[in-house]
Short mmCIF file of C-alpha atoms and ligand atoms in Angstrom, two decimals:
data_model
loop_
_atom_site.label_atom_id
_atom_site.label_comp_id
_atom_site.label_asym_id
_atom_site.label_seq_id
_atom_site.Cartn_x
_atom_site.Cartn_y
_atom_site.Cartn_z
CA UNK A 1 67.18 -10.64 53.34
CA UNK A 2 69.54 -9.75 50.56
CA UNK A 3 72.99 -10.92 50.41
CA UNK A 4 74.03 -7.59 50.99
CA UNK A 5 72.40 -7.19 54.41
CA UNK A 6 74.62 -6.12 56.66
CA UNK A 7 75.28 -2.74 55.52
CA UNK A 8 71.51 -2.20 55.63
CA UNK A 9 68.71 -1.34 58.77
CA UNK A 10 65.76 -1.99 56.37
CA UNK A 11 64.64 -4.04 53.41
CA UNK A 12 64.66 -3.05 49.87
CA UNK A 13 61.37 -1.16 48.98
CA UNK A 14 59.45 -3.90 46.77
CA UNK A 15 58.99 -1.47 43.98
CA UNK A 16 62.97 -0.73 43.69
CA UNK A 17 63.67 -4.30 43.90
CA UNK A 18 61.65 -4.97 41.51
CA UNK A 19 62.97 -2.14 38.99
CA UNK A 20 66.44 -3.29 40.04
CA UNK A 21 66.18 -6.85 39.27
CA UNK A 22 67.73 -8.40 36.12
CA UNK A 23 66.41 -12.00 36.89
CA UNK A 24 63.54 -11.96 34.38
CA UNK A 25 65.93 -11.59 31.63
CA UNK A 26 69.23 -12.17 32.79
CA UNK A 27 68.08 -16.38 34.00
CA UNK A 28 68.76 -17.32 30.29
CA UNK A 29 72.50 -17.75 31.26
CA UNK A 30 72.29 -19.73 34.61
CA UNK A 31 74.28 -22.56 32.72
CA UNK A 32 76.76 -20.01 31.79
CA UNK A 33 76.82 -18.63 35.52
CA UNK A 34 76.92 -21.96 36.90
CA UNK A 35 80.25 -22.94 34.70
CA UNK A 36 81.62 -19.58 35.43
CA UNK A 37 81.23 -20.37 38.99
CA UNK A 38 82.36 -24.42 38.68
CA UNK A 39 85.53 -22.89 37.29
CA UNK A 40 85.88 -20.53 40.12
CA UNK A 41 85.43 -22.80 42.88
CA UNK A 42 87.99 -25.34 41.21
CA UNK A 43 90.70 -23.03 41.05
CA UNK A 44 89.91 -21.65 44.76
CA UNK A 45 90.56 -24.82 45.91
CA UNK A 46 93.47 -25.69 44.07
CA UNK A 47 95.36 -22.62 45.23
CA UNK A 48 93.91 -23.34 48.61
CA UNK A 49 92.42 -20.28 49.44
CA UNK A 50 89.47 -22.94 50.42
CA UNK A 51 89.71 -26.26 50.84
CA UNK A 52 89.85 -29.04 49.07
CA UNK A 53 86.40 -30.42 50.24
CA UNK A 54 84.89 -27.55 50.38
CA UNK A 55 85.66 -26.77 46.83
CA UNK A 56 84.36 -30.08 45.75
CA UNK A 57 81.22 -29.68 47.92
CA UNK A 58 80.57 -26.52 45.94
CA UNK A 59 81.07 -27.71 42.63
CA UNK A 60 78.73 -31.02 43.40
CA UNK A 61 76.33 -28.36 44.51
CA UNK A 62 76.70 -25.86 41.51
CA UNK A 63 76.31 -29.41 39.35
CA UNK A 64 73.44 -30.21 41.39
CA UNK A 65 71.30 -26.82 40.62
CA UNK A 66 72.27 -27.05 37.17
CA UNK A 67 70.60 -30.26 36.79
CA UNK A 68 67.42 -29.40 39.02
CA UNK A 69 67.14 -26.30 37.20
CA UNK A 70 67.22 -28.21 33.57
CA UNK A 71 64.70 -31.02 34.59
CA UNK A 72 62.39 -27.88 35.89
CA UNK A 73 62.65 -29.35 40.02
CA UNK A 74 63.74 -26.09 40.70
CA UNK A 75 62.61 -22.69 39.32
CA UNK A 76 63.60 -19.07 39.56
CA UNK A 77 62.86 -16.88 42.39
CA UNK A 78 61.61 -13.76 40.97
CA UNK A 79 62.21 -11.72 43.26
CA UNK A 80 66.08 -12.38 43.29
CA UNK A 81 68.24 -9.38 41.95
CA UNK A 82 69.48 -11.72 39.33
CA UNK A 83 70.49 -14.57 38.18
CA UNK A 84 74.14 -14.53 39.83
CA UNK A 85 72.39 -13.90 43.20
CA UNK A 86 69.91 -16.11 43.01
CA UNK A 87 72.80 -19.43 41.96
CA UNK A 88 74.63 -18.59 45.00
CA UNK A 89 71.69 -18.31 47.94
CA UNK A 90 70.36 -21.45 46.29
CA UNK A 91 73.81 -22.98 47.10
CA UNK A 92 73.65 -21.58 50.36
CA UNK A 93 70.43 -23.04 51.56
CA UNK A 94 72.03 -26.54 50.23
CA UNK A 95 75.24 -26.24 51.64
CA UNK A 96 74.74 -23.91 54.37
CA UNK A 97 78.40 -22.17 55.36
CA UNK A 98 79.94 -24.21 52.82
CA UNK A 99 78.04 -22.20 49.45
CA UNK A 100 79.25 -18.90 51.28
CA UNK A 101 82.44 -19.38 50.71
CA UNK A 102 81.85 -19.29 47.31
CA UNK A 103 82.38 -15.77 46.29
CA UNK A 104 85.78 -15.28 47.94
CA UNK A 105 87.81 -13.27 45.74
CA UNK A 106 84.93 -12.76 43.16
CA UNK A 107 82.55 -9.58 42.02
CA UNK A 108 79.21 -9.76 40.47
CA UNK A 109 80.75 -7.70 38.18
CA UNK A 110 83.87 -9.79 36.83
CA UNK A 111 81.00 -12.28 37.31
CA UNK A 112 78.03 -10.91 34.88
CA UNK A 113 81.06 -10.07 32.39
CA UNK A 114 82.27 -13.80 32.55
CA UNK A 115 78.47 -15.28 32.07
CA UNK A 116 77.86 -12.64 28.92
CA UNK A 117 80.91 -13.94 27.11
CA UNK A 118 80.10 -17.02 27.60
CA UNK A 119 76.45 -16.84 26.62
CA UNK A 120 77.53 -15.09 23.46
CA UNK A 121 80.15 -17.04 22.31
CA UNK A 122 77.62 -19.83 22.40
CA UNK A 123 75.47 -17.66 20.51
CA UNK A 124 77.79 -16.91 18.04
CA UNK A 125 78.33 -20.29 17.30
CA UNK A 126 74.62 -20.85 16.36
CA UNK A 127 74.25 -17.48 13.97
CA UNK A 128 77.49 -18.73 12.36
CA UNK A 129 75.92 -22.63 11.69
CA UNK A 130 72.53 -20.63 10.46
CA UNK A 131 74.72 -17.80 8.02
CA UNK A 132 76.75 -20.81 6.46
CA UNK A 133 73.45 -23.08 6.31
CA UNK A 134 72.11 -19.96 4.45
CA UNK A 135 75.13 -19.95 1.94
CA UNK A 136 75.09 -23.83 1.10
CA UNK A 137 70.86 -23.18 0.54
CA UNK A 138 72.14 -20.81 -1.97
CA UNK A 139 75.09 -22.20 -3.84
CA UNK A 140 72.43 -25.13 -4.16
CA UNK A 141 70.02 -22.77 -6.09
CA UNK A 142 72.81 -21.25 -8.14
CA UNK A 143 73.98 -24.38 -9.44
CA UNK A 144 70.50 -25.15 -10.69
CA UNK A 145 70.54 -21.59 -12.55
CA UNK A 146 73.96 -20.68 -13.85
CA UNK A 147 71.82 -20.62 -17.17
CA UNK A 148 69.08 -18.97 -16.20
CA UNK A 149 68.74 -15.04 -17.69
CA UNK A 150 67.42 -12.49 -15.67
CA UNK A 151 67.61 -8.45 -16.46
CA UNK A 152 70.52 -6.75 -14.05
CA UNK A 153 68.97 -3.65 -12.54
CA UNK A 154 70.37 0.05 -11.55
CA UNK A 155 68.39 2.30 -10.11
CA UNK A 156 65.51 -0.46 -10.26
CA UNK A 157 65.79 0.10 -14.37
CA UNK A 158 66.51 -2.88 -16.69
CA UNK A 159 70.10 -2.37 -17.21
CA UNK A 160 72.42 -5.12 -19.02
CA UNK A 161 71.45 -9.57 -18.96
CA UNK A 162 72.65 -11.66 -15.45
CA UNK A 163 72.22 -14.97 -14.53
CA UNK A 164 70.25 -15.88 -11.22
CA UNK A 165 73.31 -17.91 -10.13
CA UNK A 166 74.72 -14.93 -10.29
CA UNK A 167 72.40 -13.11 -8.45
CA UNK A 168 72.26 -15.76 -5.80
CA UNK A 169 76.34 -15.57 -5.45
CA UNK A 170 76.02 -11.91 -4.83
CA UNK A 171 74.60 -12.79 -1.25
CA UNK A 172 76.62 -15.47 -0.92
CA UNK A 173 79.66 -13.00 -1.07
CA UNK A 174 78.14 -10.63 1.73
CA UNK A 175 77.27 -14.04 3.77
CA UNK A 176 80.59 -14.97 3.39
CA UNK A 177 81.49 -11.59 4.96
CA UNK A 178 79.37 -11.57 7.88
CA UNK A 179 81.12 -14.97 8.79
CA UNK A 180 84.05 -13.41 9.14
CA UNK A 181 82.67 -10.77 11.13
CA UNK A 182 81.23 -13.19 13.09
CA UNK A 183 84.29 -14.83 13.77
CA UNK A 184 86.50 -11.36 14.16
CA UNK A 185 84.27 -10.76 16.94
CA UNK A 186 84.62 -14.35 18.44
CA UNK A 187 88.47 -13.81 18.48
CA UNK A 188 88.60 -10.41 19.98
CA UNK A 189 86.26 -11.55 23.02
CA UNK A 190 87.72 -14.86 23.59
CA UNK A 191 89.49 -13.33 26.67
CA UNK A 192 88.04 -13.89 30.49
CA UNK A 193 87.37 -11.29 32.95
CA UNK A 194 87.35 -13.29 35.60
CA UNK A 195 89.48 -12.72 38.28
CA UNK A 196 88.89 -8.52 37.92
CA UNK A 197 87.00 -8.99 40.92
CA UNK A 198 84.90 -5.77 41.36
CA UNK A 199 87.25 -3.43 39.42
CA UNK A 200 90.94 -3.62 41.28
CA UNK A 201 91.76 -7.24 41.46
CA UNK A 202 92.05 -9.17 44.47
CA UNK A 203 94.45 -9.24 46.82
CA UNK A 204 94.25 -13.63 47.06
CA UNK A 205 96.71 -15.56 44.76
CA UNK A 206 94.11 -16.71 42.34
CA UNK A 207 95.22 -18.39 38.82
CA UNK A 208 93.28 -16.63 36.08
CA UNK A 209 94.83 -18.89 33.53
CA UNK A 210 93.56 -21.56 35.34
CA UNK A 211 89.93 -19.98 35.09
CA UNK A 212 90.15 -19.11 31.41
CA UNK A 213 91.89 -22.27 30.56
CA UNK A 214 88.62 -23.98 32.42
CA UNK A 215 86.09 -21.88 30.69
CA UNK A 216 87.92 -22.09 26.76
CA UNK A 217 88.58 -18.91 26.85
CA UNK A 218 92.17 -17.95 25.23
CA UNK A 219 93.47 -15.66 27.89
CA UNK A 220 92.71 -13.79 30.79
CA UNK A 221 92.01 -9.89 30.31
CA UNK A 222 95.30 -8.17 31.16
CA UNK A 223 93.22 -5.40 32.81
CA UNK A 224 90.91 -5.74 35.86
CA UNK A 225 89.22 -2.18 35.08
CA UNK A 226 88.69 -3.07 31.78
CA UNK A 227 87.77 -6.94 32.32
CA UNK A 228 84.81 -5.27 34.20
CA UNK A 229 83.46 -2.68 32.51
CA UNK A 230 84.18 -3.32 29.07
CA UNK A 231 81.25 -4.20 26.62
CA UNK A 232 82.50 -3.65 23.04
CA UNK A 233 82.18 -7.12 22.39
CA UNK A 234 78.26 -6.81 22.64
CA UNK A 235 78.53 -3.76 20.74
CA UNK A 236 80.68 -5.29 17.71
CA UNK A 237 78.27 -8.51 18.21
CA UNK A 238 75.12 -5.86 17.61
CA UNK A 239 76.97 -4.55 15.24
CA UNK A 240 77.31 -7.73 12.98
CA UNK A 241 74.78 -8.50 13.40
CA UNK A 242 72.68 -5.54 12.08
CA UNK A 243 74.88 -6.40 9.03
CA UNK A 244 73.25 -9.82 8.66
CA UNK A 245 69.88 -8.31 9.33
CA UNK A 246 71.18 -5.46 6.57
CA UNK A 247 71.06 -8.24 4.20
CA UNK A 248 68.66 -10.46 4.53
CA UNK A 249 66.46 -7.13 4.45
CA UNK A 250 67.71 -6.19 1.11
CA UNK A 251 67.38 -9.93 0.27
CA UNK A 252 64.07 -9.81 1.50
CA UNK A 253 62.94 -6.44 -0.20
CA UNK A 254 63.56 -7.98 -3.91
CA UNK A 255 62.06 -11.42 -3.05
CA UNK A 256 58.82 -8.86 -2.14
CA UNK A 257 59.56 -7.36 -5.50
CA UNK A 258 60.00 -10.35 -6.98
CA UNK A 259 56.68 -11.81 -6.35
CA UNK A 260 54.33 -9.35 -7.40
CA UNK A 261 52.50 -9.58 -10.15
CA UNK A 262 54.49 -7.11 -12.08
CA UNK A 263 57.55 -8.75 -11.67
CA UNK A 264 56.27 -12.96 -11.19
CA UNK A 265 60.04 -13.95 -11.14
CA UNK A 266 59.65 -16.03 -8.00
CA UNK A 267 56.57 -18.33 -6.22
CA UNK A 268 56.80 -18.91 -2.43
CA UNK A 269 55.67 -22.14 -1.23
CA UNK A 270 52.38 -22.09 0.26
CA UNK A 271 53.71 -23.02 3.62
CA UNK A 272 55.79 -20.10 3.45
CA UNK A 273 52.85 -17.02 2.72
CA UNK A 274 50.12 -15.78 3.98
CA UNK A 275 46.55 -14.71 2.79
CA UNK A 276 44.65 -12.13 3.12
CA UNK A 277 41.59 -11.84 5.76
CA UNK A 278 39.36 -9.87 3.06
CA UNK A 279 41.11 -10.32 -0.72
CA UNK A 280 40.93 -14.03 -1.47
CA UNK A 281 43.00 -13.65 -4.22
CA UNK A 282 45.75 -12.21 -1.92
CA UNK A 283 48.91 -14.45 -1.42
CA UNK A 284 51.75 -12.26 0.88
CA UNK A 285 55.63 -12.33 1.30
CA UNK A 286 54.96 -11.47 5.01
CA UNK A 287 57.83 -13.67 6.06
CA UNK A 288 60.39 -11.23 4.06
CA UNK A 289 58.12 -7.69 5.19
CA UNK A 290 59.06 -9.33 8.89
CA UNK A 291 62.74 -9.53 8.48
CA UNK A 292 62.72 -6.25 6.86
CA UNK A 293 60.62 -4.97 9.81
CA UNK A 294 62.93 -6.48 12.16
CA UNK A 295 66.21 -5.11 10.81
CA UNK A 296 64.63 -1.83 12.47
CA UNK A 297 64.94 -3.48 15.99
CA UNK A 298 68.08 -4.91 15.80
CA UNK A 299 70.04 -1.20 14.69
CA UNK A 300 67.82 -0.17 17.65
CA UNK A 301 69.40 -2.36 20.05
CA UNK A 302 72.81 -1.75 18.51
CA UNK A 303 72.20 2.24 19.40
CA UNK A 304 70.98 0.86 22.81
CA UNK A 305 74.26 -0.69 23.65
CA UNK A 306 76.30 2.33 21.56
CA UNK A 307 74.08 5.14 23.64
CA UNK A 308 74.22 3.00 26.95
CA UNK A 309 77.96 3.52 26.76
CA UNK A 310 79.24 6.60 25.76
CA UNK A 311 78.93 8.59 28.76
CA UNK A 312 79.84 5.69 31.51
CA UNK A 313 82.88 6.40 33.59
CA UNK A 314 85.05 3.64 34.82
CA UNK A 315 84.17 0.73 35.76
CA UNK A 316 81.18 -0.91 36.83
CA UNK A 317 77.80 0.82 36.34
CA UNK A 318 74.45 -0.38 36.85
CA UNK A 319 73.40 1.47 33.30
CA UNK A 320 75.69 -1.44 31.90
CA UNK A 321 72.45 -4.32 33.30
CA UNK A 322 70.38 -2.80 30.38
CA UNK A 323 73.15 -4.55 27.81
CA UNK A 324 71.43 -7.97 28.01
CA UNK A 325 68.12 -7.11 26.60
CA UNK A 326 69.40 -5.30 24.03
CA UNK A 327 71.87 -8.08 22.71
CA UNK A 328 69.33 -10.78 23.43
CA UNK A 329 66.68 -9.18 21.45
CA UNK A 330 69.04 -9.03 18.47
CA UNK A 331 70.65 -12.61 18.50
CA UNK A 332 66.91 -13.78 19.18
CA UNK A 333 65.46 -11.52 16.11
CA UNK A 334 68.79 -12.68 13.56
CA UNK A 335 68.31 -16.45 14.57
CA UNK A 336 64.49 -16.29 14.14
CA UNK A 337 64.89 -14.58 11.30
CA UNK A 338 67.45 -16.91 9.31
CA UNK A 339 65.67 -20.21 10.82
CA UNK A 340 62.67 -18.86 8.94
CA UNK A 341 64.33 -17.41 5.58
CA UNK A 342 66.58 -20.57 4.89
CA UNK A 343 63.27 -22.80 4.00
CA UNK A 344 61.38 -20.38 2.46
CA UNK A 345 64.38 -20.34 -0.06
CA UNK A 346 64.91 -23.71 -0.17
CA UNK A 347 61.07 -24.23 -1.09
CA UNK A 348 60.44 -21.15 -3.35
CA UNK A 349 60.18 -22.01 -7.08
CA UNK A 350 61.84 -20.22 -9.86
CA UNK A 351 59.85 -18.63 -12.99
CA UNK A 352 62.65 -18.85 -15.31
CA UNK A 353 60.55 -17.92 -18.16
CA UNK A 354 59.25 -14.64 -16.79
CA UNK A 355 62.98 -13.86 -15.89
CA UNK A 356 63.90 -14.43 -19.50
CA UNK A 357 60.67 -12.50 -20.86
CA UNK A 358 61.59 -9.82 -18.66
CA UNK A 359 65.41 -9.92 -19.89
CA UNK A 360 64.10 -9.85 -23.36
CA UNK A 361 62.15 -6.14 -22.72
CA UNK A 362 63.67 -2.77 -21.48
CA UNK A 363 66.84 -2.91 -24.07
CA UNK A 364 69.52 -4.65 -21.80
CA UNK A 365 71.38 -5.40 -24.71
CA UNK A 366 72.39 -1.49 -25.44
CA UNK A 367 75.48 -1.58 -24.04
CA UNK A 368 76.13 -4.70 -26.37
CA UNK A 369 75.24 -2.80 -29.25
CA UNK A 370 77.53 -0.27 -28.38
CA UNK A 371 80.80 -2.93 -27.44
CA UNK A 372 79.48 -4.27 -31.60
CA UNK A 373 80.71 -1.49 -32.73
CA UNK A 374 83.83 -0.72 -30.37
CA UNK A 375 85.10 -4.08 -31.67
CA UNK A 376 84.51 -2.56 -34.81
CA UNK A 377 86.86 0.16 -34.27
CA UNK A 378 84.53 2.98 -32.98
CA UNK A 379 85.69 4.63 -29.83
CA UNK A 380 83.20 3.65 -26.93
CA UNK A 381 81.82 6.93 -26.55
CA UNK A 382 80.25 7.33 -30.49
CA UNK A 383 79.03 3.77 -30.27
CA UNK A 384 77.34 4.84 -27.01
CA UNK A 385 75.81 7.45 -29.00
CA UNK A 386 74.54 5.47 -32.00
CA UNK A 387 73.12 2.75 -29.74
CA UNK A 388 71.29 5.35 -27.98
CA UNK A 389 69.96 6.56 -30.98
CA UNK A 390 68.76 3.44 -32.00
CA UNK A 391 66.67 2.25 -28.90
CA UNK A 392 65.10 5.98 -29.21
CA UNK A 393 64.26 5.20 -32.56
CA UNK A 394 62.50 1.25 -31.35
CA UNK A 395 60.73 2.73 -28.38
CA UNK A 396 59.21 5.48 -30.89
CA UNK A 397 58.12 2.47 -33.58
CA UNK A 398 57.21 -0.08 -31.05
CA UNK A 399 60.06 -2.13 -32.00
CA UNK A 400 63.47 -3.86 -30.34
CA UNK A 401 67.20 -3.68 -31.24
CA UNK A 402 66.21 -7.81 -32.34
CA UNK A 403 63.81 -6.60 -34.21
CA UNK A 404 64.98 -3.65 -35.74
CA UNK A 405 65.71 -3.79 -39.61
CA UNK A 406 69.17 -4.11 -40.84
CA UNK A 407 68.99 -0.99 -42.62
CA UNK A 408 68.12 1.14 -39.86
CA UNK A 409 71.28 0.23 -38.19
CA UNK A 410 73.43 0.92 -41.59
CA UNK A 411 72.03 4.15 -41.60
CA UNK A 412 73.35 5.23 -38.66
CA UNK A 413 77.42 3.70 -40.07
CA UNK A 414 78.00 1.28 -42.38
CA UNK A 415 79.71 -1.07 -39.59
CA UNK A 416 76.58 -2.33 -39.07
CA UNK A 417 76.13 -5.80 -40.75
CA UNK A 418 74.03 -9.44 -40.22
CA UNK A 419 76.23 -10.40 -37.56
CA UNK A 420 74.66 -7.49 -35.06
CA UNK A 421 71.62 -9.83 -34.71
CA UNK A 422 74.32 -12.73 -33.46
CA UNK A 423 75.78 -10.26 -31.25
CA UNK A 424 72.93 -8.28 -29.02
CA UNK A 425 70.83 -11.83 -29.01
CA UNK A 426 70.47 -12.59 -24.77
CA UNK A 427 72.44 -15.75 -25.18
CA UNK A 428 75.33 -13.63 -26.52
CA UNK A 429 75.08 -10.83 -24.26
CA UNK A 430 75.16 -13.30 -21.32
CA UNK A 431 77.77 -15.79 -22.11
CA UNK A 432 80.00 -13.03 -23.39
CA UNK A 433 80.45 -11.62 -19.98
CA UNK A 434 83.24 -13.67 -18.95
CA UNK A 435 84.99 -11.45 -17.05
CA UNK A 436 86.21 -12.61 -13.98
CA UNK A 437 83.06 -12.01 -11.14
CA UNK A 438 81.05 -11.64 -14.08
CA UNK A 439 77.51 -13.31 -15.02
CA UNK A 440 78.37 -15.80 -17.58
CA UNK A 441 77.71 -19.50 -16.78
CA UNK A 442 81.41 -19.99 -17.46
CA UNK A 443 82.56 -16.83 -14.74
CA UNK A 444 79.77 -18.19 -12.69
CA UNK A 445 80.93 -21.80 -12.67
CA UNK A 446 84.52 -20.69 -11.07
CA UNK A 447 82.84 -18.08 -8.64
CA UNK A 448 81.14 -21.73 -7.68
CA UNK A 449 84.12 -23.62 -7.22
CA UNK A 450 85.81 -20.74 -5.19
CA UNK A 451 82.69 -20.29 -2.51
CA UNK A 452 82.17 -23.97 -2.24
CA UNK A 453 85.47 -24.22 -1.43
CA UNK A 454 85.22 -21.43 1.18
CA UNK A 455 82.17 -23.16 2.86
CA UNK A 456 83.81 -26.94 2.63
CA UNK A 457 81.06 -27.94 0.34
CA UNK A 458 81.61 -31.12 -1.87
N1 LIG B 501 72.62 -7.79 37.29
C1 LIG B 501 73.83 -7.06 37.17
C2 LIG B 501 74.08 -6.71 35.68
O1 LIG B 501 73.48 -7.31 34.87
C3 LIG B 501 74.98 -7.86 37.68
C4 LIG B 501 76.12 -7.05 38.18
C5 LIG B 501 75.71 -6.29 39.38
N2 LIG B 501 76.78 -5.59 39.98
C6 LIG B 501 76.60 -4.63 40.87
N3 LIG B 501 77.64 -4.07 41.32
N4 LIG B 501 75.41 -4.25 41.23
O2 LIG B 501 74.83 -5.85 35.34
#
């Protein structure tokens, strides 16, 4: 019989119980529901709306199923609605009238809102460890590189000399980001629900900052309606989420690029690719195709949780049981993804010669030519010109602005002299972009000091 009997002269149709139940997905959080309901019981008794003994017989209980359910003694029943349901008739069948008295002055719903926080903020606290893992992987390979040139691109076109440190600090930047995000969205749900009771409260003289004191949360929610029905949290978590997954995609997309034969500027260990069932010669990035796959399912759950809600009166609505999958699936999918990505970084090697080789083609150094002759005296836009003319005039005779005579150049202005070579060689171009954020080893090195710094690295 369900726990909601009395109300009822039949049992639920098997079918309907079994499209109403939650407990195949929602059982991940029994150590969440358990707390939730240790913290409950507590303060019960200690504003005596039970006893004393009684409370402490609960919580011995609530330990007690906790444990069995850890070791594996005892195991879901799935055929429980969920997992809140299933907790409290196990405590029953221990403690007979005792475990009834449990839910006095509680909802599922404050209830399932309590456990979700909980679970999440737990959560949260393993993407964050992961992101900032991911960051100190790749200050690590930046400080092996602040030397190393690669070609900048726009548009996927060669456009003016980098360094792969700073390459690598450009994610470390968005990282950074997402760590706050991730810990913006750990502030704003840090508040408890419990106590909201169904939607109006409870007419017992609970403590609800006795609860959220108890279960680390910084408050209580100052509104039972909205302690109940409020998800935004999952949404903003979703939301950060697809962020990460934004990233590592876009990470993932140029490590693809960049191990292709036409490009060869990176080699993935072997334990970190796959091969081909047909090509032998085949060696695949599938790990990064994945994570840009995946990034798919994650927006999709974050338009789950954003479609789930818009139309949902107040409070409480069943539609609101199809939150957990959605927000599982994504916190599952980012930490898979980042457990995965972090080693293949740590263990991919760096072809700093094809980098430089590459740097070397497609005329990065225009823009150089042009600033030559700026510091000359030319305004920007006429050295523009003349540079422009001049890389028209190497692609037509197979040559580069390095390689160009000197006398080409002086007939296009006199300005020109020996020193051009000096100043549009890669070494130039690179180290002479000191400005601050910019490429050069020397901009690079403080951009190091100020993200190690950030991330408490030595
Ligand atoms: N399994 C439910 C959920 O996940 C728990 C809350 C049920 N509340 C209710 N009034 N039926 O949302």
């Amino acid at each position: 019989m369900a726990l909601w009997a009395g109300r009822f002269s039949k049992e639920i149709d098997a079918g309907v119980n079994a499209f109403n139940s939650s407990i195949a997905f929602d059982a991940r959080m029994y150590r969440q529901d358990i707390r939730g309901s240790i913290a409950h019981a507590t303060m019960l008794g200690d504003c005596g709306i039970i006893t004393k003994e009684d409370s402490l017989q609960i919580v011995a209980g609530l330990q007690e199923i906790l444990s069995d359910i850890d070791s594996g003694k005892l195991e879901f029943d799935p055929n429980a609605e969920d997992i809140h349901m299933f907790v409290e008739a196990e405590l029953t069948k221990r403690l007979g009238d005792v475990g009834k008295r449990l839910h006095t002055s509680r909802s599922r719903n404050d209830q399932v809102a309590v456990d979700l926080r909980l679970y999440l903020r737990d959560e949260i606290a393993e993407i964050r460890k992961l992101t900032k893992k991911l960051c100190c992987v790749l200050v690590k390979t930046a400080e092996n590189h602040t030397e190393t040139v690669l070609p900048g691109y726009t548009h996927l076109q060669r456009a003016q000399p980098v360094t792969f440190a700073h390459h690598m600090l450009a994610y470390v930047q968005m990282f950074l980001r997402d760590l706050g995000r991730l810990d913006d969205t750990t502030k704003r749900m840090n508040e408890c629900p419990l106590g909201s009771g169904a939607l109006a409260g409870t007419t017992y003289h609970i403590d609800r900052q006795q609860t959220a004191a108890l279960l680390e949360f910084d408050a209580p929610m100052a509104n039972s309606l909205d302690g109940v029905s409020d998800r935004d949290y999952c949404i903003e978590l979703a939301n950060t989420l697809s962020i990460i997954m934004m990233h590592l995609s876009r990470f993932s997309e140029e490590i693809i690029l960049w191990c292709s034969w036409e490009f060869k500027f990176i080699e993935l260990d072997d334990a970190f690719a796959t091969g081909s069932s047909i090509m032998p010669q085949k060696k695949n990035p599938d790990i990064t195709e994945l994570i840009r796959g995946k990034t798919a399912r994650v927006y999709g759950d974050l338009q789950t949780l954003l479609t789930m809600m818009k139309g949902l009166p107040l409070a409480y609505n069943k539609d609101m049981q199809e939150d957990k999958e959605a927000i599982f699936d994504a916190v599952d999918n980012v930490k898979l993804c980042l457990e995965t990505f972090i080693p293949m970084l740590e263990t991919m090697h760096v072809n700093k010669e094809n980098m430089r080789a590459a740097a070397a083609k497609g005329f990065i150094n225009a823009t150089d030519c042009a600033d030559y002759l700026v510091k000359k005296g030319m305004p920007f836009r006429d050295a523009y010109k003349i540079s422009g003319t001049l890389v028209a005039q190497c692609i037509e005779k197979g040559l580069t602005l390095e390689t160009l005579p000197l006398e080409e150049y002086q007939k296009m202005t006199p300005l020109f002299a020996e020193d051009v070579y000096e100043a549009i060689s890669l070494e130039t171009c690179v180290k002479g972009r000191v400005s601050e954020g910019g490429p050069s080893p020397k901009a690079v090195k403080k951009q190091l000091e100020l993200v190690k710094a950030k991330l408490g690295m030595d």
